[in-house]
N, CA, C and O of each residue as an XYZ file, in Angstrom:
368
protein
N       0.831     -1.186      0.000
C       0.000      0.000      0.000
C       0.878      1.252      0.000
O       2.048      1.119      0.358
N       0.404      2.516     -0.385
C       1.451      3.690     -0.126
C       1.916      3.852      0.629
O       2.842      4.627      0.391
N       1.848      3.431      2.046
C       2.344      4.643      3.384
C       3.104      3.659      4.230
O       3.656      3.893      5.304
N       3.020      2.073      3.316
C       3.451      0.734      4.416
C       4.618      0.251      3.845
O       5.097      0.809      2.857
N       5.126     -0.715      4.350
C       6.571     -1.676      4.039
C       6.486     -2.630      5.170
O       6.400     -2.696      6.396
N       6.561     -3.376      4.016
C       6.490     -4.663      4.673
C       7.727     -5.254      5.046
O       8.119     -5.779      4.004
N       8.591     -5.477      5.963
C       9.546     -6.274      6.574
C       8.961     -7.771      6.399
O       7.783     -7.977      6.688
N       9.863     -8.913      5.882
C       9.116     -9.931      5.531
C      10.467    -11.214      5.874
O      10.756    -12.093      5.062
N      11.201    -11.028      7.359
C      12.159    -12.028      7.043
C      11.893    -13.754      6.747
O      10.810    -14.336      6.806
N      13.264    -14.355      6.408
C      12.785    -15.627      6.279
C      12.308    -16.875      7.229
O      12.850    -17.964      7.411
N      11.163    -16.357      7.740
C      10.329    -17.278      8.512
C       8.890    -17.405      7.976
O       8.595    -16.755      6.974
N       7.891    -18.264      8.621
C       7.154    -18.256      8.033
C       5.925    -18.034      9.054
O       4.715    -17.984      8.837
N       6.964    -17.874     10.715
C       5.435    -17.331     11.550
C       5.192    -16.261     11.244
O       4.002    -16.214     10.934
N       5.767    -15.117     11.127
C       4.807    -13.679     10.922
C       5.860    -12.785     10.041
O       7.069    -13.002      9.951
N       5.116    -11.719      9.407
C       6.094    -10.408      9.077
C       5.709     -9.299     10.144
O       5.254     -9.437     11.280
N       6.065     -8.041      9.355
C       6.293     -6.752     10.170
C       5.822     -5.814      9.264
O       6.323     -5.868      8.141
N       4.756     -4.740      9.534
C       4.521     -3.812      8.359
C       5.014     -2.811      9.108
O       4.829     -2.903     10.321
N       5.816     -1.522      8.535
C       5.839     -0.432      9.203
C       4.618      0.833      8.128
O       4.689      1.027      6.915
N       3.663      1.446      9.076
C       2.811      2.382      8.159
C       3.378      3.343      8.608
O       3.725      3.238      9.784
N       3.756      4.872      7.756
C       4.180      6.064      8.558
C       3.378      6.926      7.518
O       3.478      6.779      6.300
N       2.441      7.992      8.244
C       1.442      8.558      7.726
C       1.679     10.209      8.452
O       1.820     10.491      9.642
N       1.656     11.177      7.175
C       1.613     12.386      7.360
C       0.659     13.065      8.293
O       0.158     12.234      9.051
N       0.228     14.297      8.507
C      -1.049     14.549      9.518
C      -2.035     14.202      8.441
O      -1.813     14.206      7.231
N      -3.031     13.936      8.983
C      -4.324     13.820      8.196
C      -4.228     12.794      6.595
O      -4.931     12.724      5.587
N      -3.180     12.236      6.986
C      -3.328     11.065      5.954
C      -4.114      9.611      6.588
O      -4.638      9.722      7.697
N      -4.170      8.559      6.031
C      -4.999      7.198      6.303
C      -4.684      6.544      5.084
O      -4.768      7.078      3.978
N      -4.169      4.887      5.394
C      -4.201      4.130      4.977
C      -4.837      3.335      5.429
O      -4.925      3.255      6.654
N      -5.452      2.532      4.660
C      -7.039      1.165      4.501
C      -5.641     -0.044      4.511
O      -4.659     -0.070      3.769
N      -6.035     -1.007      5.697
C      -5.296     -2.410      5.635
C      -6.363     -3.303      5.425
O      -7.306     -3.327      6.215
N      -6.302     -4.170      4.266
C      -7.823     -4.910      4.185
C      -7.658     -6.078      4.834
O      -6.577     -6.371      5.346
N      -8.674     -6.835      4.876
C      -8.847     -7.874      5.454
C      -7.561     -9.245      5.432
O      -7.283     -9.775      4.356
N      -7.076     -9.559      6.358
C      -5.977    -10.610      6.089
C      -6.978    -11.930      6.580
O      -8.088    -11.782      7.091
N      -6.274    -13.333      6.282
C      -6.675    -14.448      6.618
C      -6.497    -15.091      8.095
O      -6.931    -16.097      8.657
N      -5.357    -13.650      8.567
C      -4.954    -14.455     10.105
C      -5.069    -13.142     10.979
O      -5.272    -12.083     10.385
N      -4.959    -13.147     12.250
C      -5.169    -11.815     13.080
C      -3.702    -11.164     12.894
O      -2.705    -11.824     12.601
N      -3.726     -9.629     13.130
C      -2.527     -8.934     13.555
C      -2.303     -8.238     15.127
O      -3.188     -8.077     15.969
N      -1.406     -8.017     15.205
C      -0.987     -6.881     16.686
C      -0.700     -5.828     16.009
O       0.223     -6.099     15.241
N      -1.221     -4.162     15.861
C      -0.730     -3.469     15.544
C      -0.285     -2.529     16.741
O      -1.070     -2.458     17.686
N       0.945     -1.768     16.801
C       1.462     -0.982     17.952
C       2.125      0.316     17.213
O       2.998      0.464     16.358
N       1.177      1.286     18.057
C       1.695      3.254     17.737
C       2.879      3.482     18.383
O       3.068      3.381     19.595
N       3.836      3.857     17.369
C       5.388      3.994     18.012
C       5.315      5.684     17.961
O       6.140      6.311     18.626
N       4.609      6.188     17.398
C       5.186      7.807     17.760
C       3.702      8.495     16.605
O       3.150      8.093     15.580
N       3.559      9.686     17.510
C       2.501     10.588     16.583
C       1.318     10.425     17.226
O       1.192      9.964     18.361
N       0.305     10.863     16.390
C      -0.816     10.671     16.833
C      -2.128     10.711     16.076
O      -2.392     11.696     15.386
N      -3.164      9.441     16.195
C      -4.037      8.991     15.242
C      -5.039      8.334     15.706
O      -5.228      8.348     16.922
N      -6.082      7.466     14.674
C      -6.884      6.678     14.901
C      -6.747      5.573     14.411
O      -6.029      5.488     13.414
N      -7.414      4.320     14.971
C      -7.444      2.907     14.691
C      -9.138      3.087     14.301
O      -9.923      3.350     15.212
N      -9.671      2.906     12.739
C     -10.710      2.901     12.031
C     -11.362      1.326     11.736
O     -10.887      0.483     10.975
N     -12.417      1.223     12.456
C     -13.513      0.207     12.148
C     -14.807      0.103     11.442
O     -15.948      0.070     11.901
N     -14.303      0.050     10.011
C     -15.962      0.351      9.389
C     -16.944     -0.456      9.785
O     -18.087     -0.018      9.912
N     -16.573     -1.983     10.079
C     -17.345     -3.127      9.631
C     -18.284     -2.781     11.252
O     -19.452     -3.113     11.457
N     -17.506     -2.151     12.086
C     -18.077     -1.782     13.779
C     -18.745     -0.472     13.554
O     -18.582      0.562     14.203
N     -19.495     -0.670     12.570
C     -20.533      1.044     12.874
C     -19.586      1.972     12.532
O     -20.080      3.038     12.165
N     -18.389      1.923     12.531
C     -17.673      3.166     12.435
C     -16.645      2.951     13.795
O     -16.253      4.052     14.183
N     -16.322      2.270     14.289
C     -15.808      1.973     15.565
C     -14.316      2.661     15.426
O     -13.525      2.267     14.569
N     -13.892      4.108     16.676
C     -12.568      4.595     16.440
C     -11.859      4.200     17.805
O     -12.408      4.235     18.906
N     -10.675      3.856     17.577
C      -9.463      3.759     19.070
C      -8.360      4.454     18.250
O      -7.888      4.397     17.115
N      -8.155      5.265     19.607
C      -7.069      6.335     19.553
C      -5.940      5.430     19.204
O      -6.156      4.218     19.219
N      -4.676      5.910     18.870
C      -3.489      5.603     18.455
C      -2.454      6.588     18.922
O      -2.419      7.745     18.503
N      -1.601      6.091     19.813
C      -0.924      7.174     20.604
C       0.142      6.002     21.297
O      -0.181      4.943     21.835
N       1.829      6.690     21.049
C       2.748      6.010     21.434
C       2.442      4.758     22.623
O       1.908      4.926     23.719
N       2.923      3.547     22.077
C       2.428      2.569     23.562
C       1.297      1.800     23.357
O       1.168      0.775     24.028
N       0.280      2.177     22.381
C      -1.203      1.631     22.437
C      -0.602      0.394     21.443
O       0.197      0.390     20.507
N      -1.579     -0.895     22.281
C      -1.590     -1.818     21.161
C      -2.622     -2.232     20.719
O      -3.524     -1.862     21.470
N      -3.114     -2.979     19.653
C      -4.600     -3.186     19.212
C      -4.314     -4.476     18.577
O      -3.389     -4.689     17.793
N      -5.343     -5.461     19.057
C      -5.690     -7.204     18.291
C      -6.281     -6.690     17.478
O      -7.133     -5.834     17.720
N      -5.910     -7.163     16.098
C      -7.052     -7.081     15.008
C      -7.450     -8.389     14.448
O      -6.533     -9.134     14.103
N      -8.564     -8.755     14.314
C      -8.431     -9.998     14.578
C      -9.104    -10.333     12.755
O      -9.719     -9.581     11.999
N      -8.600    -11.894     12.561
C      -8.974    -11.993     11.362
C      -9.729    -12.063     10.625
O     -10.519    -12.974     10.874
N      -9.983    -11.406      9.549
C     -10.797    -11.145      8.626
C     -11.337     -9.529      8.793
O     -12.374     -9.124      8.266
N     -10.499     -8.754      9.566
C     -11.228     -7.493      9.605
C     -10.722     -6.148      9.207
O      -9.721     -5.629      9.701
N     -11.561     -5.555      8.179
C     -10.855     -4.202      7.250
C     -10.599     -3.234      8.716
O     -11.361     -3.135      9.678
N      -9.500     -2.698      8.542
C      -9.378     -1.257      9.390
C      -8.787     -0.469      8.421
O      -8.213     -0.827      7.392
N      -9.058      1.041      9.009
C      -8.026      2.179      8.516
C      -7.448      2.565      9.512
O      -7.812      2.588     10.688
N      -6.450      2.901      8.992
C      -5.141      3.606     10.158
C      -5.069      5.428      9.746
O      -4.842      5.768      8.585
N      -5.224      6.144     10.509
C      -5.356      7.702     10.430
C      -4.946      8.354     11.401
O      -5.219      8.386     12.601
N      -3.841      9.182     10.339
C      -3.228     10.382     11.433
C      -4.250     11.603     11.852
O      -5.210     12.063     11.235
N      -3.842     11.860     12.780
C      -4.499     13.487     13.288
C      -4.372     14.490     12.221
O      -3.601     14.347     11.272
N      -5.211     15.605     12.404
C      -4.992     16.632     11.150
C      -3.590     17.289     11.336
O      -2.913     17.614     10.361
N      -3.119     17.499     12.802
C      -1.791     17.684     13.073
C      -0.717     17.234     13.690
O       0.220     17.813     14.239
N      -0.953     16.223     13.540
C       0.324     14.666     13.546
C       0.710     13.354     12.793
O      -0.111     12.451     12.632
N       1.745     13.300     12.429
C       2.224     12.409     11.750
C       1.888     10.953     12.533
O       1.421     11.123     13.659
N       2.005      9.948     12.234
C       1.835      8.594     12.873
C       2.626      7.841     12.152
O       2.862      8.067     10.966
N       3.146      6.789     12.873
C       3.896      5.663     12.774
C       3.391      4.701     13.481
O       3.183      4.951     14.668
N       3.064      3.386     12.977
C       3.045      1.974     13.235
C       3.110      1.176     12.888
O       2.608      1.077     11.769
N       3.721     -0.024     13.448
C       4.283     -1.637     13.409
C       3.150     -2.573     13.556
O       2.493     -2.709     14.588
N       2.960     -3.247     12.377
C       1.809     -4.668     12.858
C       2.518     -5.629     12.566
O       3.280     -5.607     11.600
N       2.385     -6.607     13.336
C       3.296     -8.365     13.017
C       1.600     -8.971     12.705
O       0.584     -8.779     13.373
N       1.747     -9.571     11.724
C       0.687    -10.574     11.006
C       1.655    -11.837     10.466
O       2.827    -12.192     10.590
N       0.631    -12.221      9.898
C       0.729    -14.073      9.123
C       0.555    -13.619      7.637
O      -0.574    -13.396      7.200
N       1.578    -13.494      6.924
C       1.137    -13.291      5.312
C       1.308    -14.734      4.464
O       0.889    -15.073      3.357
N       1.876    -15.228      5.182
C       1.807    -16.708      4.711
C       0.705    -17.451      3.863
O       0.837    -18.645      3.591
């Protein structure tokens, strides 16, 4: 996706995405086949749940979030903060 990179070493339990998003940018992670951990390393944003009504959790250095499988989120910076975060998933 634009704003991600995927770290993908040679194993086959999990990778590493890093997303780093301008203020008021958002990237859409679609649905994977296995759950992720995503964790806010710096900035400040939202964790986006369409499929939940619209369901938002803050994103702020330290926060971690189960996403569990099969479920679309968006990831979104503040109108005036950049964001950065790490998810380990199963791309396998």
């Amino acid at each position: 996706t634009r704003h991600s990179l995927v770290y993908d070493p040679p194993i086959d339990e999990f990778s590493v995405v890093r997303t780093a998003l301008a203020p008021a940018q958002a990237e859409p992670v679609p649905a994977l086949d296995g759950p992720q951990v995503l964790l806010a390393v710096e900035g400040k944003g939202r964790l986006l749940v369409p499929a939940n009504e619209g369901d938002a959790y803050e994103l702020m250095p330290g926060h971690v979030y189960f996403v569990r499988a099969g479920t679309n989120v968006v990831i979104e910076a503040d109108e005036s903060s950049s964001l950065v975060t790490y998810s380990a998933l199963c791309l396998a």
